[in-house]
Short mmCIF file of C-alpha atoms in Angstrom, two decimals:
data_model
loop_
_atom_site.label_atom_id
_atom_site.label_comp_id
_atom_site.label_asym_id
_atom_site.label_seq_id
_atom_site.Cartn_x
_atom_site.Cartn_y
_atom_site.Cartn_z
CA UNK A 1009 -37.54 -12.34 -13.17
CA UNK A 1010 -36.84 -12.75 -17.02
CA UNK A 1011 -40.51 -12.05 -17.57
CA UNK A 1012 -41.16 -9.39 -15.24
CA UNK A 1013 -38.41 -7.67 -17.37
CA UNK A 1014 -40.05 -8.55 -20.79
CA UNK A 1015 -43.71 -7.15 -19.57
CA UNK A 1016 -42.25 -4.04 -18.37
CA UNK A 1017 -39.90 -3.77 -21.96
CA UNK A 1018 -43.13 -4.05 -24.14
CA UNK A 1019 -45.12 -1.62 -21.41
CA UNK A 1020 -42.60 1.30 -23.46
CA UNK A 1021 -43.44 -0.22 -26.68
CA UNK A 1022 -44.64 2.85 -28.58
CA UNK A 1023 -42.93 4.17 -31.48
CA UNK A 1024 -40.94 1.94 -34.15
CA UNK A 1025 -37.91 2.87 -32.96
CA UNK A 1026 -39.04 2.55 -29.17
CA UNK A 1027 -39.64 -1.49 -30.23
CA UNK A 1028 -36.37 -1.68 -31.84
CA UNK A 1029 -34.65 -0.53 -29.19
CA UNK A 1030 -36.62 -3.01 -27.12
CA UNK A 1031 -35.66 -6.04 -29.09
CA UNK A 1032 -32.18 -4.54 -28.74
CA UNK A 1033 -32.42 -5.07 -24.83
CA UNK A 1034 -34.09 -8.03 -24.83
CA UNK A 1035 -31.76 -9.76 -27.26
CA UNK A 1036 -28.98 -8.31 -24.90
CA UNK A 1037 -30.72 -9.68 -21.77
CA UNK A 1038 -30.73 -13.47 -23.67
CA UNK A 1039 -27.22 -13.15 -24.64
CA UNK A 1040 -25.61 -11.95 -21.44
CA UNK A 1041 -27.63 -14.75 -19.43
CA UNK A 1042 -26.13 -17.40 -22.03
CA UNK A 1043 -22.95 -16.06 -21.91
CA UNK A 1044 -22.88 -16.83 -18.50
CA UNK A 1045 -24.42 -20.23 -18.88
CA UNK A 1046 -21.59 -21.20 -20.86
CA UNK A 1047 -19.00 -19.81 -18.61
CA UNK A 1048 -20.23 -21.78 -15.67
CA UNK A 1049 -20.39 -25.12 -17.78
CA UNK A 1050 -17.38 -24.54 -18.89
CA UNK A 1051 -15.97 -24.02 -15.30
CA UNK A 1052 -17.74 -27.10 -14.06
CA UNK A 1053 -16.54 -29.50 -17.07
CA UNK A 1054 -12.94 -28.62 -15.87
CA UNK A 1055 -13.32 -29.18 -11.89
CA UNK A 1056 -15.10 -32.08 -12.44
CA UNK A 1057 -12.11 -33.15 -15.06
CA UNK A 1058 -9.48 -32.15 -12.29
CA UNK A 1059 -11.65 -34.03 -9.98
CA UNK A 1060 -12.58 -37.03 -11.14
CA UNK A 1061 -11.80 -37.79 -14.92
CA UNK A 1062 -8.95 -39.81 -14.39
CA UNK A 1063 -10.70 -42.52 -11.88
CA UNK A 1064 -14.10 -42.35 -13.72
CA UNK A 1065 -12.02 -43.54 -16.76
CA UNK A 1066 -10.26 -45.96 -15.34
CA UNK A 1067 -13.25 -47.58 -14.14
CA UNK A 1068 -15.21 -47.50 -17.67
CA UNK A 1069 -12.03 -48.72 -19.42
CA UNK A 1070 -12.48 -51.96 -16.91
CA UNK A 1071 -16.05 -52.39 -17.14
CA UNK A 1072 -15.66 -52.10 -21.28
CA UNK A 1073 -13.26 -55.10 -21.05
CA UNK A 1074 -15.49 -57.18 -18.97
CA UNK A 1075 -18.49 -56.35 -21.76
CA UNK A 1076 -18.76 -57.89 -25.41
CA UNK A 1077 -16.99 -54.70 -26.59
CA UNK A 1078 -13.81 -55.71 -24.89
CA UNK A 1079 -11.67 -55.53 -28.33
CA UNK A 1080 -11.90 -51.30 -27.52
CA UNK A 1081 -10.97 -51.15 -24.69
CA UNK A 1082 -8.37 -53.78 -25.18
CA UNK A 1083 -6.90 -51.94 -28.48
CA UNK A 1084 -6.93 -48.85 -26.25
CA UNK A 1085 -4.93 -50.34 -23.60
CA UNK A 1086 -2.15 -51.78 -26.51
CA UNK A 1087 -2.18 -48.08 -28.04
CA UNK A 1088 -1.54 -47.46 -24.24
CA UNK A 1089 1.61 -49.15 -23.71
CA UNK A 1090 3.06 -48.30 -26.94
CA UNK A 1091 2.41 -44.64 -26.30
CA UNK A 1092 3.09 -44.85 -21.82
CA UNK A 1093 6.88 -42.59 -22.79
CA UNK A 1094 5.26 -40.01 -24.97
CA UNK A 1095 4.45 -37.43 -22.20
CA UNK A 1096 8.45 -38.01 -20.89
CA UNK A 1097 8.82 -36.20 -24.24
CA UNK A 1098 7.11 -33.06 -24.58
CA UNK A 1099 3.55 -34.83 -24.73
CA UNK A 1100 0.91 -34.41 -28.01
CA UNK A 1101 -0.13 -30.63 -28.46
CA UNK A 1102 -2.86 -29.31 -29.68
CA UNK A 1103 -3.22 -25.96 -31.24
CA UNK A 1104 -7.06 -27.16 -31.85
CA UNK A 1105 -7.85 -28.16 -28.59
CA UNK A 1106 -6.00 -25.35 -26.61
CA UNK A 1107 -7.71 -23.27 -28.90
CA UNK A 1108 -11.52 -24.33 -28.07
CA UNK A 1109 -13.99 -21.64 -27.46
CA UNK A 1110 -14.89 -23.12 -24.02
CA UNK A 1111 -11.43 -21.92 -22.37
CA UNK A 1112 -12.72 -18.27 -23.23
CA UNK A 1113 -15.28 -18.66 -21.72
CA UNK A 1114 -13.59 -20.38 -18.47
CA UNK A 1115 -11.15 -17.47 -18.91
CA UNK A 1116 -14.35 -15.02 -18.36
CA UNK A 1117 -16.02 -16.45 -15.77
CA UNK A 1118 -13.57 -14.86 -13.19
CA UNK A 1119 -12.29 -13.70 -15.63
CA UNK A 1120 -8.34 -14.65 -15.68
CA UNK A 1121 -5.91 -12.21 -17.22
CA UNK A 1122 -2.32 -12.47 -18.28
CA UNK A 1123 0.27 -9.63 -17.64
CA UNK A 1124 3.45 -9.77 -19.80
CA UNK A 1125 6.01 -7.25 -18.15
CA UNK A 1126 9.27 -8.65 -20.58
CA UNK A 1127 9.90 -9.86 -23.72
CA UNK A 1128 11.58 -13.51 -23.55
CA UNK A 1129 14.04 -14.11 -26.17
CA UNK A 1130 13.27 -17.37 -28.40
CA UNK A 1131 16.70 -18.61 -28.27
CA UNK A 1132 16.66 -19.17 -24.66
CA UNK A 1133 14.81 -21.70 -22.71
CA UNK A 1134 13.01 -20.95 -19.15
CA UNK A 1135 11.53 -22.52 -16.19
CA UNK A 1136 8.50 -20.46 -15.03
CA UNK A 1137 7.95 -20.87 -11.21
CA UNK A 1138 4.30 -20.24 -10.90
CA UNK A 1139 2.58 -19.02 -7.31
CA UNK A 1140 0.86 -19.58 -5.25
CA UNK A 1141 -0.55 -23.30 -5.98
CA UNK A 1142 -4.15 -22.02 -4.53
CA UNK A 1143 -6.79 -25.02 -4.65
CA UNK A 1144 -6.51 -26.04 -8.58
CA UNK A 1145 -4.07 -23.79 -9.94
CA UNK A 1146 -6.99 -22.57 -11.85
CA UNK A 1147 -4.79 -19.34 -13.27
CA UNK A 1148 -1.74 -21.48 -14.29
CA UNK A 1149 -4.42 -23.54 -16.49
CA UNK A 1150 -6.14 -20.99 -17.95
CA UNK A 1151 -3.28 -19.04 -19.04
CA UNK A 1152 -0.18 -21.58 -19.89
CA UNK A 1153 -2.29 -25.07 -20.82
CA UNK A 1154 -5.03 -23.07 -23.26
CA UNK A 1155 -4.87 -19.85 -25.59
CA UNK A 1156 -7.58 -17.88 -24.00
CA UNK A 1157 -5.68 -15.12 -22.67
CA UNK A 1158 -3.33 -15.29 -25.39
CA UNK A 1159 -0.05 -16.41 -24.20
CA UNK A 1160 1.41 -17.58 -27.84
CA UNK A 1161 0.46 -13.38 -28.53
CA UNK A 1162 2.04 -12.31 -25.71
CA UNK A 1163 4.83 -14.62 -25.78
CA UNK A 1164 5.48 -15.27 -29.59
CA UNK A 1165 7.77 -18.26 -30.40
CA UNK A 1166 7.44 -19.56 -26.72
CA UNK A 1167 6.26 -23.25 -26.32
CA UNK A 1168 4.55 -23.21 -22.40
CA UNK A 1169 4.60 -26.63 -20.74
CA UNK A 1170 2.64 -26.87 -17.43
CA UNK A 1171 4.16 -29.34 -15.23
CA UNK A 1172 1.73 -31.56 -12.99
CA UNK A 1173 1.91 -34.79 -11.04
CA UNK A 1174 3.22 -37.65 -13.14
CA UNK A 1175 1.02 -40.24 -11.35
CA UNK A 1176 -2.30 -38.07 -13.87
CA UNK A 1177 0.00 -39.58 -17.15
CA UNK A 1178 -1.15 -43.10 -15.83
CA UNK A 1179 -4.98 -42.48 -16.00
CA UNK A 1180 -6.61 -43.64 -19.31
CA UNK A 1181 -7.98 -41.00 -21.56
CA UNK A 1182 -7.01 -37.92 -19.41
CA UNK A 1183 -3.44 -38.78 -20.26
CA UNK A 1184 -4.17 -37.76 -23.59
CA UNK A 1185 -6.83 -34.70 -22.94
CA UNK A 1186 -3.85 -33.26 -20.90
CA UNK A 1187 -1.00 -33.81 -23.04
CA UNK A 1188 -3.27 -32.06 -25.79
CA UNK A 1189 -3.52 -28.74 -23.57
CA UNK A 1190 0.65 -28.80 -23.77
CA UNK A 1191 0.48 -30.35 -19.89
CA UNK A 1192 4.14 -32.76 -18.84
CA UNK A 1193 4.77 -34.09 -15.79
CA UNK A 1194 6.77 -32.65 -13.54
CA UNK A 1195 9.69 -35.20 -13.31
CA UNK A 1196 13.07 -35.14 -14.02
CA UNK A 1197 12.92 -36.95 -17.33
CA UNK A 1198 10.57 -34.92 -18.82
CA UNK A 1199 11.91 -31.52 -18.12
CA UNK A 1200 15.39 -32.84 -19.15
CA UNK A 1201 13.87 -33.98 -22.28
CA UNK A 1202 11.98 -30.89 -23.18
CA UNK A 1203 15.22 -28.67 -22.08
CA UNK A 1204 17.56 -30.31 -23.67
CA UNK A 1205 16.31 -32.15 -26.66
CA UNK A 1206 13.45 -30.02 -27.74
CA UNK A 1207 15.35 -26.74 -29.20
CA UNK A 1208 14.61 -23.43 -27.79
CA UNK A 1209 11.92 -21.26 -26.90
CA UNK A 1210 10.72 -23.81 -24.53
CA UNK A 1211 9.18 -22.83 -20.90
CA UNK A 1212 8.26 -25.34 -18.46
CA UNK A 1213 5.79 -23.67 -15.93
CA UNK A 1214 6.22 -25.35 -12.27
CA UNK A 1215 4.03 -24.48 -9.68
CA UNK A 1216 6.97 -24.21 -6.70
CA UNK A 1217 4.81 -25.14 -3.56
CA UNK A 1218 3.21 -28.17 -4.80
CA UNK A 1219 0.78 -29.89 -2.62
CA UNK A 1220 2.40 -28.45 0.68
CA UNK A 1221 1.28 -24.92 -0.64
CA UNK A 1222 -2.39 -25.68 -1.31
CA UNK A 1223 -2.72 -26.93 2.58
CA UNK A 1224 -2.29 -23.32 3.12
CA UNK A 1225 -4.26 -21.46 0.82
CA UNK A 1226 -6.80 -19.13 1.82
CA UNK A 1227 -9.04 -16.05 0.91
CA UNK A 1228 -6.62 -13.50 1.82
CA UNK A 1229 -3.78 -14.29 2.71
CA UNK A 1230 -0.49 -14.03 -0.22
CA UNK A 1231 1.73 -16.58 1.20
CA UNK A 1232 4.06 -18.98 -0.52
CA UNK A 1233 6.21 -22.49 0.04
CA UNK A 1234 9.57 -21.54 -1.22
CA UNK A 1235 12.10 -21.52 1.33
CA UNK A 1236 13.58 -24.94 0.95
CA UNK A 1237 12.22 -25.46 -2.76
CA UNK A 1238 15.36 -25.07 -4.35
CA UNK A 1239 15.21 -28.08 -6.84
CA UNK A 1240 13.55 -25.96 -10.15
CA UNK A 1241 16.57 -23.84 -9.83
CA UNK A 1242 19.02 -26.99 -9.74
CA UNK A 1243 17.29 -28.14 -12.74
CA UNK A 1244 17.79 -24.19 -14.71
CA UNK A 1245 21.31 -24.14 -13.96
CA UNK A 1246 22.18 -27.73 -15.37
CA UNK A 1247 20.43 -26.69 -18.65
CA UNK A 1248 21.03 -23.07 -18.62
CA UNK A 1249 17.52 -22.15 -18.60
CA UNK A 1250 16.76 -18.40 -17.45
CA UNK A 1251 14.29 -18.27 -14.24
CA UNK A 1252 10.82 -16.67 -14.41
CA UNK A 1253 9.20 -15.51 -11.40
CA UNK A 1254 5.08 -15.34 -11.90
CA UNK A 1255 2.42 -14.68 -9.30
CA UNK A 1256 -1.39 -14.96 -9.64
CA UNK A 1257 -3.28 -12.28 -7.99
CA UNK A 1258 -6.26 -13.57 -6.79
CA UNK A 1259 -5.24 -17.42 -7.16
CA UNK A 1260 -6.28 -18.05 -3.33
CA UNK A 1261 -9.30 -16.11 -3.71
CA UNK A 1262 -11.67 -18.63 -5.59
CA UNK A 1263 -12.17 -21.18 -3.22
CA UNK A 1264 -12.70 -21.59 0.98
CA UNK A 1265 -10.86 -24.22 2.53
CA UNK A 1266 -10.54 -25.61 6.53
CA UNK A 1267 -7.13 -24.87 7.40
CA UNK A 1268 -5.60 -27.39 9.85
CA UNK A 1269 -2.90 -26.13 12.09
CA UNK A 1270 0.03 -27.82 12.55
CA UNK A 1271 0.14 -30.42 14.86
CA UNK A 1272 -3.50 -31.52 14.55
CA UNK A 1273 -4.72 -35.01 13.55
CA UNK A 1274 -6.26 -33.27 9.78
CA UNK A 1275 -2.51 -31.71 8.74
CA UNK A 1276 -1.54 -35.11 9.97
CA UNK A 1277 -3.47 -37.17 7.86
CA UNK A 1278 -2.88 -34.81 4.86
CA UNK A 1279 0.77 -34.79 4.98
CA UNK A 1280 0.74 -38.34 4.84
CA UNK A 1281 -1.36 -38.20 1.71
CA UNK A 1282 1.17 -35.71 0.35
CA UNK A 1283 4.27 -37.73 0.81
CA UNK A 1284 3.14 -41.33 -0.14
CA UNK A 1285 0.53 -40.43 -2.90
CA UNK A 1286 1.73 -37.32 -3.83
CA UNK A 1287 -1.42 -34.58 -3.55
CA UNK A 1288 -2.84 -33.32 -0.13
CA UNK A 1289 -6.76 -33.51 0.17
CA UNK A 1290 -8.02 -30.15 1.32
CA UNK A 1291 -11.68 -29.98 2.70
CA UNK A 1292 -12.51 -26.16 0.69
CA UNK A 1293 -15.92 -25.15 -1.19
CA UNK A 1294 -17.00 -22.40 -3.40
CA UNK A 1295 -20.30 -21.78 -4.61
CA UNK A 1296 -23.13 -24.06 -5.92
CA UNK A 1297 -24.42 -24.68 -9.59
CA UNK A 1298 -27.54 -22.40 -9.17
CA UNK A 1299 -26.34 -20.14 -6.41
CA UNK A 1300 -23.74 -17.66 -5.54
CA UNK A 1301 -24.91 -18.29 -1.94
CA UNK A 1302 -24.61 -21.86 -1.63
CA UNK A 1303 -21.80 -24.01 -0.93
CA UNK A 1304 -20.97 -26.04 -4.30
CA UNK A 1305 -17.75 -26.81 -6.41
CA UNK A 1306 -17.68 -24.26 -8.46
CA UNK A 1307 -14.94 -21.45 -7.96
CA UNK A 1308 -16.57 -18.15 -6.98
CA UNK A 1309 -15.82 -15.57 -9.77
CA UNK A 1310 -13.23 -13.49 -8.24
CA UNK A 1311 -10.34 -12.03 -10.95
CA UNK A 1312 -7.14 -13.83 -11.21
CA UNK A 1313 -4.35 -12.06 -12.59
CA UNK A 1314 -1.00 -13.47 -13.41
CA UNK A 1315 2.03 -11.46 -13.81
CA UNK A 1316 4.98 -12.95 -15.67
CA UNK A 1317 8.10 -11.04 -14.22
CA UNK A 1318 11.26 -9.99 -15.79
CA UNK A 1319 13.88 -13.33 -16.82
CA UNK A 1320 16.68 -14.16 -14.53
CA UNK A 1321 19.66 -15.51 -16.33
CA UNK A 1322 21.28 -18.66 -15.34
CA UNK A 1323 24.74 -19.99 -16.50
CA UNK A 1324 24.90 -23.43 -17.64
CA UNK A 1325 26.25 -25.65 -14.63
CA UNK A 1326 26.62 -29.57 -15.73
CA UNK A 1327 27.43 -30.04 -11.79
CA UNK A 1328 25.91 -27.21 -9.77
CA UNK A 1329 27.09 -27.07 -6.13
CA UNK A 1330 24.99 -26.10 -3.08
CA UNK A 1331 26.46 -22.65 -3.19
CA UNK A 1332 25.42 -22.08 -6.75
CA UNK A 1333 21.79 -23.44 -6.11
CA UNK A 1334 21.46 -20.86 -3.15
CA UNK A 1335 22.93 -18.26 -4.91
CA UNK A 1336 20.60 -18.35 -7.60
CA UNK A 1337 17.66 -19.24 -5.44
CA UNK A 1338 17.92 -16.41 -3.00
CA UNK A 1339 18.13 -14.09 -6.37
CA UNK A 1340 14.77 -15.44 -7.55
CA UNK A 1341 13.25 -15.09 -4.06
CA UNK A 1342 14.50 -11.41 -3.98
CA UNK A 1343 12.73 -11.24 -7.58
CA UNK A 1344 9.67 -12.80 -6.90
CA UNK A 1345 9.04 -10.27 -3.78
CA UNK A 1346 9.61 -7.22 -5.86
CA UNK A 1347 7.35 -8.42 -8.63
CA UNK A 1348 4.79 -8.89 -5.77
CA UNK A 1349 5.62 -5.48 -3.86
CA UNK A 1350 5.45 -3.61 -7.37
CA UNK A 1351 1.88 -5.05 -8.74
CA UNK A 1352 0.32 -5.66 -5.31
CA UNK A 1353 -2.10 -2.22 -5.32
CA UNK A 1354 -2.84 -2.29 -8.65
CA UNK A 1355 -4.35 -5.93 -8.21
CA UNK A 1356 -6.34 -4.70 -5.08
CA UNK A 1357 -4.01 -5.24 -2.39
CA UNK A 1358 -3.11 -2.62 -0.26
CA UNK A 1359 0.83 -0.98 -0.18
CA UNK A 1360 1.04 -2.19 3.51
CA UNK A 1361 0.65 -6.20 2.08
CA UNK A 1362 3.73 -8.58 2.60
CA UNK A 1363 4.26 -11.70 0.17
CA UNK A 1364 5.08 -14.28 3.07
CA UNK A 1365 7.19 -16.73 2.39
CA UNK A 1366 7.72 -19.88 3.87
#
């Protein structure tokens, strides 16, 4: 196809300017079909990380210490234990690595935008609640662990801390490649650490429905696990930290999964996953390497846009009580729905759309 459209560019060779105008297109042609080489790598590199990084290191740290270079991988493993309670406390960032010219290129694949619709003072702290999940919480990546769609512009004087599992801190290697992109776990240790002993300006983004959301993701369908998630806001009001609503448009859209209805042996099986391992295994596809039209890992390239809504502010509680956690959880419910209902059609969604939530 490339060379069909070369022959048919030097056909209307004529003129001087004609073939500069030529080599204009063509050298556009090249570029745009790079550019979009790179985006996909960089897509793949990234699911395959998410995937399987943290097992396929684990594995080649053991067979290294059964080889005659043993000494590295045993050095390694000492650095390891002195360093096992660094991501407890705000991790290793890296303004290099977050800054890499591959995450703009993730970030255009779909591409992934961020909306700022409030300023956030720097001598506050915050807890972001991030939804939905979708498969990989591609959006909440993009945007909060990297600098691609500018979130230290947007957000000046703001440190952003994406909270994932804890059990990901105990895999060699991608311990440290998260902890560079500003990732923490999401324990209670480490967000009382970075709200409490880290200064201000600091906002922990925690993706509310967890595992139990992604079961239910689909192309579709806006629905989020909220209703009896009430532990983030426990957590704001014993530091005082204001409440952030965000939702990703277009989150659910990237990837196809089997739902299992409730009841049936495959929820079974994956809620069991969930509560004694921690993540539920979805069966879901996207598109292959090569083609749009094949089943693959890749994410399709829909756009994902994520809104960051308007602060909530919380009173510092040492002791909360039930009645303060509902309180202030029904408040950011209420929020989150009117961020939803006010951005919904200019996302693509029609007026008539309802943010369910579960």
């Amino acid at each position: 196809c490339a060379n069909v459209t070369i022959f048919f560019i030097f056909l209307s060779l004529g003129t001087g300017s004609n073939i500069l105008s030529a080599l204009q297109d063509l050298f556009w042609l090249l570029k745009s079909k790079v550019e979009k080489q790179l985006q996909i790598i960089s897509v793949l590199q990234w699911v395959l990380t998410f995937l399987i990084m943290g097992i396929a290191c684990t594995l080649i740290l053991m067979y290294i210490l059964c080889t005659d270079c043993w000494a590295i991988a045993a050095l390694y493993l000492a650095w390891l234990v002195f360093d096992w309670n660094t991501p407890k406390k705000g991790g290793r960032r890296s303004q290099w690595v977050r800054n890499w010219a591959i995450w703009r290129y993730f970030r255009d694949y779909f591409p992934i935008r961020l909306v700022k619709t409030h300023n956030l003072l720097t001598t506050r702290n915050y807890i972001f609640g991030y939804h939905p999940h979708g498969i990989m919480g591609l959006g909440a990546f993009c945007n909060f662990s990297t600098e691609a769609t500018g979130v230290s512009q947007k957000f000046p004087g703001i440190r952003p801390y994406l909270a994932t599992l804890a059990g990901n801190f105990r895999m060699p290697i991608l311990r440290d490649y998260l902890m560079s992109g500003g990732i923490c776990p999401v324990n209670r240790d480490s967000i009382d650490y970075i709200l409490s002993k880290n200064g201000n300006g600091n906002a922990i983004i925690i993706v509310v429905g967890g595992a139990a959301e992604s079961l239910n993701c689909t192309p579709g369908k806006n629905s989020v696990t909220l209703k009896n998630r009430k532990g983030f806001v426990k957590l704001a009001l014993r530091h005082g930290a204001d409440l952030v609503p965000v939702y990703s448009f277009g989150e659910n859209e990237v990837y196809k999964q089997v739902i299992f209805e409730e009841g049936s042996w495959g929820r079974w099986v994956q809620k069991k996953f969930q509560k004694h391992i921690g993540f539920a295994p979805c069966i879901f596809h996207g598109r292959g390497l090569f083609s749009s039209t094949t089943w693959g890992l890749l994410p399709y390239s829909k756009p994902i846009t994520t809104v960051v809504g308007e602060p909530i502010t919380i009173p510092k509680i040492d002791n909360p009580s039930q009645k303060d956690v509902d309180f202030y959880h029904s408040i950011y419910v209420d929020s989150l729905i009117k961020l939803f209902d006010k951005y919904k059609s200019k996302f693509g969604l029609p007026e008539t759309e309802v943010l369910e939530v579960n």
